[in-house]
Short mmCIF file of C-alpha atoms in Angstrom, two decimals:
data_model
loop_
_atom_site.label_atom_id
_atom_site.label_comp_id
_atom_site.label_asym_id
_atom_site.label_seq_id
_atom_site.Cartn_x
_atom_site.Cartn_y
_atom_site.Cartn_z
CA MET A 1 -3.41 -6.79 -4.88
CA ASN A 2 -6.55 -7.32 -2.89
CA ALA A 3 -5.63 -8.45 0.60
CA SER A 4 -8.33 -10.01 2.69
CA ALA A 5 -8.84 -12.37 5.56
CA GLU A 6 -8.58 -15.27 3.09
CA GLY A 7 -5.65 -13.96 1.03
CA GLU A 8 -1.93 -13.81 1.53
CA PRO A 9 -0.86 -12.19 4.78
CA ILE A 10 -0.12 -8.51 4.50
CA ASP A 11 2.72 -6.70 6.24
CA ILE A 12 1.52 -3.89 8.45
CA LEU A 13 3.88 -1.47 10.15
CA LEU A 14 2.35 -0.13 13.36
CA VAL A 15 4.17 2.95 14.66
CA GLU A 16 2.91 3.30 18.22
CA ASP A 17 4.70 4.05 21.49
CA ASN A 18 1.87 3.11 23.88
CA PRO A 19 2.10 -0.62 24.78
CA GLY A 20 -1.61 -0.72 25.62
CA ASP A 21 -2.55 0.65 22.20
CA VAL A 22 -0.18 -1.83 20.53
CA ARG A 23 -1.90 -4.69 22.36
CA LEU A 24 -5.37 -3.34 21.55
CA THR A 25 -4.48 -2.92 17.88
CA ARG A 26 -3.12 -6.48 17.64
CA GLU A 27 -6.22 -7.86 19.39
CA ALA A 28 -8.54 -5.86 17.15
CA PHE A 29 -6.83 -7.10 13.98
CA ASP A 30 -6.96 -10.67 15.32
CA ALA A 31 -10.65 -10.31 16.19
CA ALA A 32 -11.37 -8.91 12.73
CA ARG A 33 -9.53 -11.94 11.27
CA ILE A 34 -7.22 -9.88 9.12
CA ASN A 35 -4.45 -12.15 7.83
CA ASN A 36 -1.41 -10.04 8.64
CA THR A 37 2.07 -9.83 9.98
CA MET A 38 2.20 -6.80 12.23
CA HIS A 39 5.58 -5.19 12.75
CA VAL A 40 5.78 -2.66 15.58
CA VAL A 41 8.18 0.21 16.15
CA THR A 42 7.81 2.65 19.01
CA ASP A 43 9.27 5.92 17.73
CA GLY A 44 9.53 7.97 14.56
CA GLU A 45 13.23 7.31 13.98
CA ALA A 46 12.69 3.55 14.12
CA ALA A 47 9.76 3.93 11.70
CA LEU A 48 12.01 5.59 9.13
CA ASP A 49 14.75 3.02 9.71
CA PHE A 50 12.19 0.23 9.11
CA LEU A 51 10.79 1.87 5.97
CA PHE A 52 14.19 2.76 4.54
CA GLN A 53 15.51 -0.69 5.59
CA ARG A 54 18.42 0.75 7.58
CA GLY A 55 20.38 -0.53 10.58
CA GLU A 56 18.66 -3.32 12.49
CA TYR A 57 15.83 -3.21 9.92
CA ASP A 58 18.00 -3.75 6.84
CA ASP A 59 16.10 -6.95 6.00
CA SER A 60 12.63 -5.73 6.98
CA PRO A 61 9.82 -6.27 4.48
CA ARG A 62 8.32 -3.31 2.69
CA PRO A 63 4.94 -2.93 4.44
CA THR A 64 1.68 -3.02 2.55
CA LEU A 65 0.27 -0.44 4.94
CA VAL A 66 1.52 1.84 7.74
CA LEU A 67 -0.56 2.71 10.80
CA LEU A 68 1.03 5.83 12.23
CA ASP A 69 0.45 7.56 15.55
CA LEU A 70 1.17 11.29 15.61
CA ASN A 71 2.53 11.67 19.12
CA LEU A 72 5.81 9.75 19.06
CA PRO A 73 9.17 10.08 20.76
CA LYS A 74 12.33 11.11 18.85
CA LEU A 75 10.50 12.12 15.66
CA GLY A 76 6.80 12.93 15.44
CA GLY A 77 4.30 11.25 13.17
CA LEU A 78 3.88 14.28 10.92
CA GLU A 79 7.63 14.35 10.27
CA VAL A 80 7.58 10.62 9.47
CA LEU A 81 4.64 11.12 7.12
CA GLU A 82 6.32 14.02 5.33
CA THR A 83 9.60 12.14 4.92
CA VAL A 84 7.94 9.01 3.53
CA LYS A 85 5.62 10.84 1.14
CA ASP A 86 8.58 12.88 -0.18
CA GLU A 87 10.52 9.70 -1.04
CA PRO A 88 9.50 8.37 -4.50
CA GLU A 89 10.37 4.77 -3.59
CA LEU A 90 8.10 4.84 -0.51
CA SER A 91 5.42 7.38 -1.37
CA CYS A 92 2.95 4.82 -2.72
CA ILE A 93 2.75 2.95 0.61
CA PRO A 94 -0.61 3.85 2.16
CA ILE A 95 -0.20 5.59 5.49
CA VAL A 96 -3.16 5.78 7.82
CA ILE A 97 -2.95 8.10 10.80
CA LEU A 98 -4.27 6.25 13.85
CA THR A 99 -4.13 8.63 16.78
CA SER A 100 -5.98 9.94 19.79
CA SER A 101 -5.76 13.50 18.44
CA ALA A 102 -8.98 14.94 17.07
CA ALA A 103 -7.40 18.39 16.67
CA GLU A 104 -8.45 20.00 13.40
CA GLU A 105 -4.91 21.29 12.75
CA ASP A 106 -3.55 17.72 12.99
CA ILE A 107 -6.18 16.46 10.58
CA VAL A 108 -5.59 19.27 8.07
CA ARG A 109 -1.78 18.98 8.27
CA SER A 110 -1.94 15.18 7.86
CA TYR A 111 -3.93 15.50 4.64
CA GLU A 112 -1.66 18.30 3.40
CA LEU A 113 1.20 15.82 3.83
CA HIS A 114 -0.77 13.20 1.84
CA THR A 115 -1.98 10.76 4.47
CA ASN A 116 -4.36 8.24 2.96
CA ALA A 117 -6.77 8.36 5.90
CA TYR A 118 -7.05 9.84 9.38
CA LEU A 119 -8.65 7.75 12.12
CA THR A 120 -9.19 8.83 15.71
CA LYS A 121 -8.74 5.97 18.16
CA PRO A 122 -12.02 5.01 19.83
CA ILE A 123 -12.10 4.96 23.62
CA GLY A 124 -13.43 1.44 24.22
CA PRO A 125 -12.06 -1.89 23.00
CA ASP A 126 -15.37 -2.93 21.37
CA GLU A 127 -15.47 0.30 19.36
CA PHE A 128 -11.83 -0.22 18.41
CA VAL A 129 -12.57 -3.72 17.07
CA GLU A 130 -15.54 -2.36 15.12
CA MET A 131 -13.37 0.38 13.63
CA VAL A 132 -10.77 -2.22 12.57
CA ARG A 133 -13.49 -4.36 10.96
CA SER A 134 -14.66 -1.35 8.96
CA PHE A 135 -11.04 -0.59 8.14
CA GLU A 136 -10.55 -4.17 6.95
CA ASP A 137 -13.67 -4.03 4.77
CA PHE A 138 -12.41 -0.92 3.05
CA TRP A 139 -8.62 -1.31 2.85
CA PHE A 140 -8.33 -5.06 2.34
CA THR A 141 -11.52 -5.93 0.49
CA LEU A 142 -12.44 -2.94 -1.67
CA VAL A 143 -9.19 -1.06 -2.21
CA ARG A 144 -6.62 -2.28 -4.71
CA LEU A 145 -3.09 -1.99 -3.39
CA PRO A 146 0.04 -2.36 -5.51
CA ASP A 147 1.82 -5.70 -5.51
CA ASP A 148 5.20 -5.73 -3.82
CA GLY A 149 6.86 -6.11 -7.19
CA GLU A 150 5.20 -2.91 -8.41
CA ARG A 151 6.69 -0.75 -5.63
#
């Protein structure tokens, strides 16, 4: 599936506990005109519940892409990443780390756990929008993602 601004809306799971970063991410995706439905959870346990379709998320859609912060309450982003990538039914969902951490050990560990990309959040809103536009060009224009029926 190639998802783009003109195509079918994609389901994105944003795992982010900072309300300001949630707002900025939504605004950046809107400004980049990415046709999406963004689902937001604010901690690692809720992320796993959403992905495994448990509890209040038992009817949640399987996301096309996960944007995952590392510094989360209840269960950290690296633990979420490891759990998802170890689950055959979920492992093909692209997970992009979107975090303020530029620590080399976080970057290395994320790739060891099979993240698909590691992005450090820009400081300013204009830079954030530009990063999302570049992200859109790559992930939703060039990259082929599996159809929902193939996962």
